[in-house]
Short mmCIF file of C-alpha atoms in Angstrom, two decimals:
data_model
loop_
_atom_site.label_atom_id
_atom_site.label_comp_id
_atom_site.label_asym_id
_atom_site.label_seq_id
_atom_site.Cartn_x
_atom_site.Cartn_y
_atom_site.Cartn_z
CA UNK J 1 12.71 17.04 48.14
CA UNK J 2 15.87 18.81 49.53
CA UNK J 3 18.54 17.06 51.89
CA UNK J 4 19.52 20.15 53.68
CA UNK J 5 19.94 19.87 57.58
CA UNK J 6 16.83 21.11 59.71
CA UNK J 7 17.50 24.39 61.34
CA UNK J 8 19.37 24.36 64.82
CA UNK J 9 17.09 23.01 67.62
CA UNK J 10 14.38 21.62 65.05
CA UNK J 11 13.29 18.16 64.78
CA UNK J 12 12.49 17.39 60.98
CA UNK J 13 9.40 15.17 61.03
CA UNK J 14 8.03 13.35 58.00
CA UNK J 15 4.54 12.56 58.08
CA UNK J 16 3.68 9.62 56.04
CA UNK J 17 0.08 10.17 55.18
CA UNK J 18 -0.48 7.77 52.21
CA UNK J 19 -3.17 5.94 54.31
CA UNK J 20 -4.99 9.10 55.41
CA UNK J 21 -7.75 8.93 52.72
CA UNK J 22 -11.02 8.87 54.43
CA UNK J 23 -12.91 9.03 57.76
CA UNK J 24 -10.96 9.15 60.97
CA UNK J 25 -7.64 9.24 59.10
CA UNK J 26 -8.37 12.46 57.39
CA UNK J 27 -10.08 13.94 60.43
CA UNK J 28 -6.95 12.91 62.55
CA UNK J 29 -4.47 14.72 60.39
CA UNK J 30 -6.39 17.79 59.62
CA UNK J 31 -6.89 18.47 63.40
CA UNK J 32 -3.41 17.33 64.56
CA UNK J 33 -1.21 19.41 62.08
CA UNK J 34 -2.36 22.92 63.46
CA UNK J 35 -1.24 21.67 66.94
CA UNK J 36 1.99 20.49 65.78
CA UNK J 37 2.64 23.54 63.74
CA UNK J 38 2.37 25.43 67.09
CA UNK J 39 5.63 23.69 68.20
CA UNK J 40 8.59 25.93 67.31
CA UNK J 41 11.02 23.04 67.74
CA UNK J 42 9.18 20.90 64.89
CA UNK J 43 9.81 21.04 60.92
CA UNK J 44 6.82 19.38 59.41
CA UNK J 45 6.88 17.62 56.11
CA UNK J 46 3.76 15.81 54.97
CA UNK J 47 4.07 13.10 52.08
CA UNK J 48 0.61 12.67 50.23
CA UNK J 49 -0.38 11.06 46.98
CA UNK J 50 -1.58 13.60 44.50
CA UNK J 51 -5.19 12.76 44.81
CA UNK J 52 -5.01 13.43 48.47
CA UNK J 53 -4.32 17.12 48.28
CA UNK J 54 -7.90 18.12 48.15
CA UNK J 55 -8.59 16.40 51.39
CA UNK J 56 -5.96 18.94 53.26
CA UNK J 57 -6.66 21.81 51.41
CA UNK J 58 -5.97 25.20 53.31
CA UNK J 59 -3.06 23.38 55.49
CA UNK J 60 -0.28 24.12 53.30
CA UNK J 61 0.75 27.01 55.59
CA UNK J 62 1.27 24.55 58.47
CA UNK J 63 3.85 22.25 57.02
CA UNK J 64 5.66 21.61 53.56
CA UNK J 65 3.69 19.24 51.41
CA UNK J 66 5.37 16.81 48.95
CA UNK J 67 3.28 15.28 46.35
CA UNK J 68 4.01 11.92 44.80
CA UNK J 69 2.06 10.45 41.93
CA UNK J 70 1.88 6.34 41.32
CA UNK J 71 -0.94 3.92 40.51
CA UNK J 72 -3.20 4.35 43.55
CA UNK J 73 -3.84 0.89 44.38
CA UNK J 74 -3.26 -1.11 47.73
CA UNK J 75 -0.26 -3.31 46.25
CA UNK J 76 1.49 -0.25 44.61
CA UNK J 77 1.11 1.90 47.61
CA UNK J 78 2.66 -0.84 49.86
CA UNK J 79 5.43 -1.33 47.49
CA UNK J 80 6.39 2.48 47.26
CA UNK J 81 5.86 2.81 50.95
CA UNK J 82 8.41 0.05 51.80
CA UNK J 83 10.85 0.55 48.92
CA UNK J 84 10.83 4.20 47.86
CA UNK J 85 9.85 6.11 51.13
CA UNK J 86 12.95 4.99 53.19
CA UNK J 87 14.98 6.54 50.40
CA UNK J 88 13.07 9.71 50.55
CA UNK J 89 13.45 9.95 54.39
CA UNK J 90 17.17 9.52 54.03
CA UNK J 91 17.37 12.13 51.26
CA UNK J 92 15.50 14.56 53.25
CA UNK J 93 17.45 13.79 56.44
CA UNK J 94 14.11 13.24 58.37
CA UNK J 95 14.62 12.89 62.04
CA UNK J 96 11.70 10.89 62.43
CA UNK J 97 9.20 9.28 60.21
CA UNK J 98 5.76 9.45 61.65
CA UNK J 99 2.98 7.03 59.89
CA UNK J 100 -0.58 7.81 61.44
CA UNK J 101 -1.85 4.43 60.36
CA UNK J 102 -1.34 0.96 61.70
CA UNK J 103 1.62 0.30 59.68
CA UNK J 104 4.70 2.20 57.68
CA UNK J 105 7.93 1.46 56.14
CA UNK J 106 9.76 -1.13 57.81
CA UNK J 107 13.24 -0.05 56.69
CA UNK J 108 13.32 3.16 58.61
CA UNK J 109 14.90 3.19 61.70
CA UNK J 110 13.47 6.28 63.40
CA UNK J 111 9.80 5.16 62.68
CA UNK J 112 6.79 5.90 64.88
CA UNK J 113 3.35 4.37 64.02
CA UNK J 114 -0.17 5.01 65.27
CA UNK J 115 -2.19 2.19 66.42
CA UNK J 116 -5.48 3.76 65.22
CA UNK J 117 -7.56 0.50 63.82
CA UNK J 118 -8.61 -2.57 65.59
CA UNK J 119 -7.68 -5.94 63.80
CA UNK J 120 -10.90 -7.36 65.16
CA UNK J 121 -12.77 -6.04 62.19
CA UNK J 122 -11.64 -9.17 60.41
CA UNK J 123 -14.13 -11.42 62.61
CA UNK J 124 -17.15 -9.42 61.54
CA UNK J 125 -16.89 -9.86 57.84
CA UNK J 126 -17.41 -13.39 56.16
CA UNK J 127 -16.11 -12.13 52.65
CA UNK J 128 -12.87 -13.81 51.65
CA UNK J 129 -11.71 -10.67 49.91
CA UNK J 130 -12.25 -8.82 53.26
CA UNK J 131 -10.67 -11.46 55.32
CA UNK J 132 -7.70 -11.39 53.12
CA UNK J 133 -7.50 -7.55 53.06
CA UNK J 134 -7.34 -7.78 57.08
CA UNK J 135 -4.89 -10.51 57.13
CA UNK J 136 -2.59 -8.36 55.16
CA UNK J 137 -3.20 -5.23 57.20
CA UNK J 138 -2.51 -7.63 60.37
CA UNK J 139 0.65 -8.81 59.11
CA UNK J 140 2.04 -5.22 58.26
CA UNK J 141 0.70 -3.77 61.67
CA UNK J 142 2.75 -6.42 63.80
CA UNK J 143 5.76 -6.07 61.41
CA UNK J 144 5.76 -2.26 61.73
CA UNK J 145 5.13 -2.47 65.54
CA UNK J 146 8.46 -4.67 65.76
CA UNK J 147 10.44 -2.41 63.54
CA UNK J 148 9.19 1.14 64.88
CA UNK J 149 11.00 2.81 67.52
CA UNK J 150 7.78 4.18 69.24
CA UNK J 151 4.21 3.56 68.82
CA UNK J 152 1.21 5.38 69.61
CA UNK J 153 -2.54 4.35 70.32
CA UNK J 154 -5.70 6.37 70.35
CA UNK J 155 -6.94 4.34 73.52
CA UNK J 156 -6.00 1.77 75.78
CA UNK J 157 -8.30 -0.60 74.08
CA UNK J 158 -6.64 -0.06 70.84
CA UNK J 159 -3.14 -0.73 72.58
CA UNK J 160 -4.49 -3.98 74.35
CA UNK J 161 -6.22 -5.22 71.41
CA UNK J 162 -2.87 -5.52 69.64
CA UNK J 163 -0.80 -6.87 72.52
CA UNK J 164 -2.05 -10.50 72.61
CA UNK J 165 0.56 -13.07 73.42
CA UNK J 166 3.23 -13.35 72.11
CA UNK J 167 3.58 -9.42 71.38
CA UNK J 168 3.08 -8.35 75.23
CA UNK J 169 6.66 -7.16 75.15
CA UNK J 170 5.96 -4.51 72.60
CA UNK J 171 3.94 -2.38 75.28
CA UNK J 172 7.03 -0.63 76.25
CA UNK J 173 7.09 1.04 72.95
CA UNK J 174 3.73 2.64 73.23
CA UNK J 175 2.18 5.74 74.60
CA UNK J 176 -1.68 6.14 74.79
CA UNK J 177 -2.71 9.63 73.47
CA UNK J 178 -6.85 10.26 73.13
CA UNK J 179 -7.91 12.14 70.42
CA UNK J 180 -9.46 15.64 70.55
CA UNK J 181 -12.48 17.49 69.27
CA UNK J 182 -12.55 20.67 67.21
CA UNK J 183 -14.03 23.72 68.61
CA UNK J 184 -16.46 23.79 65.72
CA UNK J 185 -18.52 21.10 67.44
CA UNK J 186 -20.54 23.04 70.31
CA UNK J 187 -24.15 22.86 71.47
CA UNK J 188 -27.20 25.26 70.03
CA UNK J 189 -29.97 26.66 72.26
CA UNK J 190 -32.37 25.73 69.02
CA UNK J 191 -34.83 23.02 69.89
CA UNK J 192 -33.94 19.66 68.85
CA UNK J 193 -36.09 17.54 66.10
CA UNK J 194 -37.38 14.14 66.54
CA UNK J 195 -35.05 11.79 64.81
CA UNK J 196 -32.04 9.56 65.35
CA UNK J 197 -28.71 10.32 64.07
CA UNK J 198 -25.87 7.73 63.34
CA UNK J 199 -22.45 8.99 61.90
CA UNK J 200 -19.71 6.84 60.44
CA UNK J 201 -18.61 5.78 57.17
CA UNK J 202 -20.73 3.11 55.87
CA UNK J 203 -18.74 -0.46 56.10
CA UNK J 204 -19.42 -3.67 58.27
CA UNK J 205 -18.15 -2.78 61.69
CA UNK J 206 -20.36 0.43 61.99
CA UNK J 207 -23.18 -2.27 62.59
CA UNK J 208 -25.80 -0.48 60.67
CA UNK J 209 -27.44 -3.62 59.74
CA UNK J 210 -28.41 -4.30 63.68
CA UNK J 211 -29.21 -0.80 64.13
CA UNK J 212 -31.85 -1.36 61.34
CA UNK J 213 -33.34 -4.36 62.94
CA UNK J 214 -33.62 -2.13 66.03
CA UNK J 215 -35.40 0.42 63.97
CA UNK J 216 -37.97 -1.86 62.59
CA UNK J 217 -38.92 -2.71 66.38
CA UNK J 218 -38.90 0.87 67.31
CA UNK J 219 -41.12 1.77 64.63
CA UNK J 220 -43.97 -0.21 66.24
CA UNK J 221 -43.84 2.37 68.99
CA UNK J 222 -42.75 5.56 66.89
CA UNK J 223 -44.28 4.90 63.41
CA UNK J 224 -42.71 8.22 62.13
CA UNK J 225 -39.36 7.79 63.61
CA UNK J 226 -36.47 8.88 61.31
CA UNK J 227 -32.98 7.74 61.30
CA UNK J 228 -30.55 9.67 59.52
CA UNK J 229 -27.08 8.14 58.68
CA UNK J 230 -24.24 10.28 57.60
CA UNK J 231 -21.00 8.85 56.19
CA UNK J 232 -19.41 7.94 52.91
CA UNK J 233 -20.24 4.56 51.43
CA UNK J 234 -16.76 3.06 51.63
CA UNK J 235 -18.08 -0.49 51.32
CA UNK J 236 -20.47 -0.54 48.35
CA UNK J 237 -21.41 -4.30 48.71
CA UNK J 238 -22.41 -3.64 52.23
CA UNK J 239 -24.36 -0.46 51.42
CA UNK J 240 -26.24 -2.56 48.88
CA UNK J 241 -27.12 -5.00 51.65
CA UNK J 242 -28.40 -2.30 53.65
CA UNK J 243 -30.85 -1.00 51.06
CA UNK J 244 -31.99 -4.49 50.58
CA UNK J 245 -32.66 -4.87 54.46
CA UNK J 246 -34.55 -1.39 54.31
CA UNK J 247 -36.75 -2.83 51.76
CA UNK J 248 -37.48 -6.11 53.44
CA UNK J 249 -38.11 -4.24 56.84
CA UNK J 250 -40.40 -1.83 54.97
CA UNK J 251 -38.31 1.04 56.54
CA UNK J 252 -38.01 3.03 53.13
CA UNK J 253 -39.83 6.04 54.83
CA UNK J 254 -37.72 5.83 58.21
CA UNK J 255 -34.08 5.62 57.13
CA UNK J 256 -32.20 8.36 55.12
CA UNK J 257 -28.52 8.10 53.99
CA UNK J 258 -26.95 11.67 54.04
CA UNK J 259 -23.81 10.61 52.41
CA UNK J 260 -20.40 12.75 53.33
CA UNK J 261 -21.10 15.89 55.00
CA UNK J 262 -18.60 18.98 55.64
CA UNK J 263 -17.75 19.74 59.35
CA UNK J 264 -20.42 22.51 59.42
CA UNK J 265 -23.23 20.27 58.18
CA UNK J 266 -22.47 17.47 60.54
CA UNK J 267 -22.48 20.01 63.35
CA UNK J 268 -26.03 20.78 62.42
CA UNK J 269 -26.99 17.25 62.27
CA UNK J 270 -25.63 16.75 65.97
CA UNK J 271 -27.32 19.79 67.17
CA UNK J 272 -30.75 19.01 65.59
CA UNK J 273 -31.08 15.19 66.70
CA UNK J 274 -33.09 13.94 69.44
CA UNK J 275 -30.59 10.92 70.16
CA UNK J 276 -27.42 10.10 68.85
CA UNK J 277 -27.02 6.38 68.32
CA UNK J 278 -23.38 4.82 68.25
CA UNK J 279 -23.93 1.09 67.20
CA UNK J 280 -20.27 0.28 66.29
CA UNK J 281 -18.89 -3.23 67.17
CA UNK J 282 -15.21 -2.60 66.64
CA UNK J 283 -13.80 1.04 67.46
CA UNK J 284 -10.34 2.17 68.85
CA UNK J 285 -11.94 5.55 69.79
CA UNK J 286 -14.80 6.65 67.90
CA UNK J 287 -14.33 10.57 66.62
CA UNK J 288 -18.08 10.87 65.94
CA UNK J 289 -18.79 10.06 69.64
CA UNK J 290 -16.96 12.90 70.93
CA UNK J 291 -18.16 15.22 68.39
CA UNK J 292 -21.93 14.32 69.49
CA UNK J 293 -20.73 14.79 73.11
CA UNK J 294 -19.53 18.42 72.36
CA UNK J 295 -22.60 19.15 70.59
CA UNK J 296 -24.62 18.21 73.93
CA UNK J 297 -26.49 15.01 72.31
CA UNK J 298 -27.88 12.49 74.43
CA UNK J 299 -26.32 9.32 73.37
CA UNK J 300 -27.16 5.69 73.28
CA UNK J 301 -24.16 3.40 72.28
CA UNK J 302 -22.38 0.29 72.16
CA UNK J 303 -20.82 -1.30 75.32
CA UNK J 304 -18.00 -2.66 73.25
CA UNK J 305 -14.29 -1.98 72.41
CA UNK J 306 -13.22 1.89 73.24
CA UNK J 307 -16.64 3.30 73.83
CA UNK J 308 -16.78 2.84 77.69
CA UNK J 309 -13.51 4.41 77.97
CA UNK J 310 -14.04 7.45 75.70
CA UNK J 311 -17.92 8.06 76.82
CA UNK J 312 -17.62 6.90 80.47
CA UNK J 313 -21.09 7.31 82.15
CA UNK J 314 -22.48 10.15 79.69
CA UNK J 315 -24.47 7.79 77.46
CA UNK J 316 -26.68 4.69 78.02
CA UNK J 317 -25.25 1.37 76.70
CA UNK J 318 -26.42 -1.59 74.67
CA UNK J 319 -25.15 -4.98 73.36
CA UNK J 320 -24.46 -3.98 69.66
CA UNK J 321 -25.36 -7.44 68.72
CA UNK J 322 -28.57 -7.49 70.41
CA UNK J 323 -31.33 -5.42 68.22
CA UNK J 324 -33.94 -6.06 70.68
CA UNK J 325 -31.59 -4.61 73.52
CA UNK J 326 -30.68 -1.81 71.33
CA UNK J 327 -34.24 -0.77 70.70
CA UNK J 328 -35.29 -0.99 74.10
CA UNK J 329 -32.48 1.45 75.27
CA UNK J 330 -33.20 3.91 72.50
CA UNK J 331 -37.11 3.61 73.15
CA UNK J 332 -36.52 4.34 76.80
CA UNK J 333 -34.25 7.31 75.92
CA UNK J 334 -37.08 8.72 73.50
CA UNK J 335 -39.74 8.63 76.21
CA UNK J 336 -37.57 10.00 78.99
CA UNK J 337 -36.86 13.67 78.41
CA UNK J 338 -35.17 14.14 81.83
CA UNK J 339 -32.85 11.27 81.31
CA UNK J 340 -31.77 12.62 77.64
CA UNK J 341 -31.27 16.15 79.37
CA UNK J 342 -29.26 14.73 81.99
CA UNK J 343 -26.97 12.48 79.44
CA UNK J 344 -26.56 15.72 77.32
CA UNK J 345 -25.07 17.67 80.28
CA UNK J 346 -22.77 14.83 81.24
CA UNK J 347 -21.72 14.52 77.49
CA UNK J 348 -20.78 18.39 77.48
CA UNK J 349 -18.61 18.09 80.59
CA UNK J 350 -17.01 14.78 79.40
CA UNK J 351 -16.15 16.41 75.81
CA UNK J 352 -13.92 19.12 77.64
CA UNK J 353 -11.60 16.29 78.50
CA UNK J 354 -10.81 16.00 74.77
CA UNK J 355 -8.67 18.61 73.04
CA UNK J 356 -6.54 18.13 69.78
CA UNK J 357 -4.09 20.80 71.14
CA UNK J 358 -3.36 18.34 73.85
CA UNK J 359 -3.15 15.42 71.44
CA UNK J 360 -0.78 17.35 69.32
CA UNK J 361 1.36 18.35 72.30
CA UNK J 362 1.72 14.79 73.49
CA UNK J 363 2.19 13.53 70.03
CA UNK J 364 5.17 15.97 69.52
CA UNK J 365 6.81 14.98 72.71
CA UNK J 366 6.94 11.37 71.53
CA UNK J 367 8.21 12.31 68.06
CA UNK J 368 10.98 14.16 69.65
CA UNK J 369 11.91 11.46 71.93
CA UNK J 370 12.07 9.10 68.95
CA UNK J 371 14.17 11.38 66.92
CA UNK J 372 16.70 11.69 69.75
CA UNK J 373 17.33 7.75 69.81
CA UNK J 374 19.77 7.63 67.12
#
């Protein structure tokens, strides 16, 4: 890693991508980099663990990638990030260090962090190991916000969920920048199939267990109804509990797990489903939600967290903890072709408000502002 000064007029940005390993974190960075690269006043450097490189293939022309190699565990990653990364940033003479995660290196004076995850997840999981994990995340998040020069949030909900007493004074550091949707996600003229679709990596806040209970009720009205779930199984224990629940509810023929899909495969699932269901209980934005909107899906979703902020009036809402109400809302939409068409048109119009280019432009502005305060 060189220590040369950035070319005149350029801001040297070091993006700490060590935590961009799955789901929304990968989607965020893959879509943000092209927009940042369009800014001629930025010089982009991306720090990755060697085993992350395949997640960001074909993006090497947009930024200079720096690969590091150490034992990839949470503890070792934290130690490397806190003790080694500040030295790397100084050696590179980075004008600003951007960590697109809730936390980053504390000993970097020109740090910007992204509030992308809600700490409310901890209240949804009773397992001690998960509680301990989220307690550590919460501690590092608040420490990072205290030390950072600036902070970004993907929604007003994400910001406000962190700024409880006594941390309200941190609001002055924040800028809310909504995420975007890739042009790939677009509607099709082909007729839709009869299935439900849910998208999101498999862990507890996605609330698939309540959705399965709703499916058991829906089966009485729609015995052949199929629910497809697309997403990587990040929490194996939770996935196992879902399989056990499916068996106990006799839903083996009504639920299919699709696993991780490419963007193109995911687009086809959005285009084909009769109804998209977003049952998450804790969500700071919900990238699948705007992808579904851009593909013209009729949507039934949770009335919690950031969903009303993102979706507005383009979906029908339910209480995500109430399986009966969830099933009633879904059943009503399955039986009402006109309402589904109306929601689909609203979703297409709403999706036009979200652009990755705009996200990148606003992010670049904050990064340059943070770099100038030295």
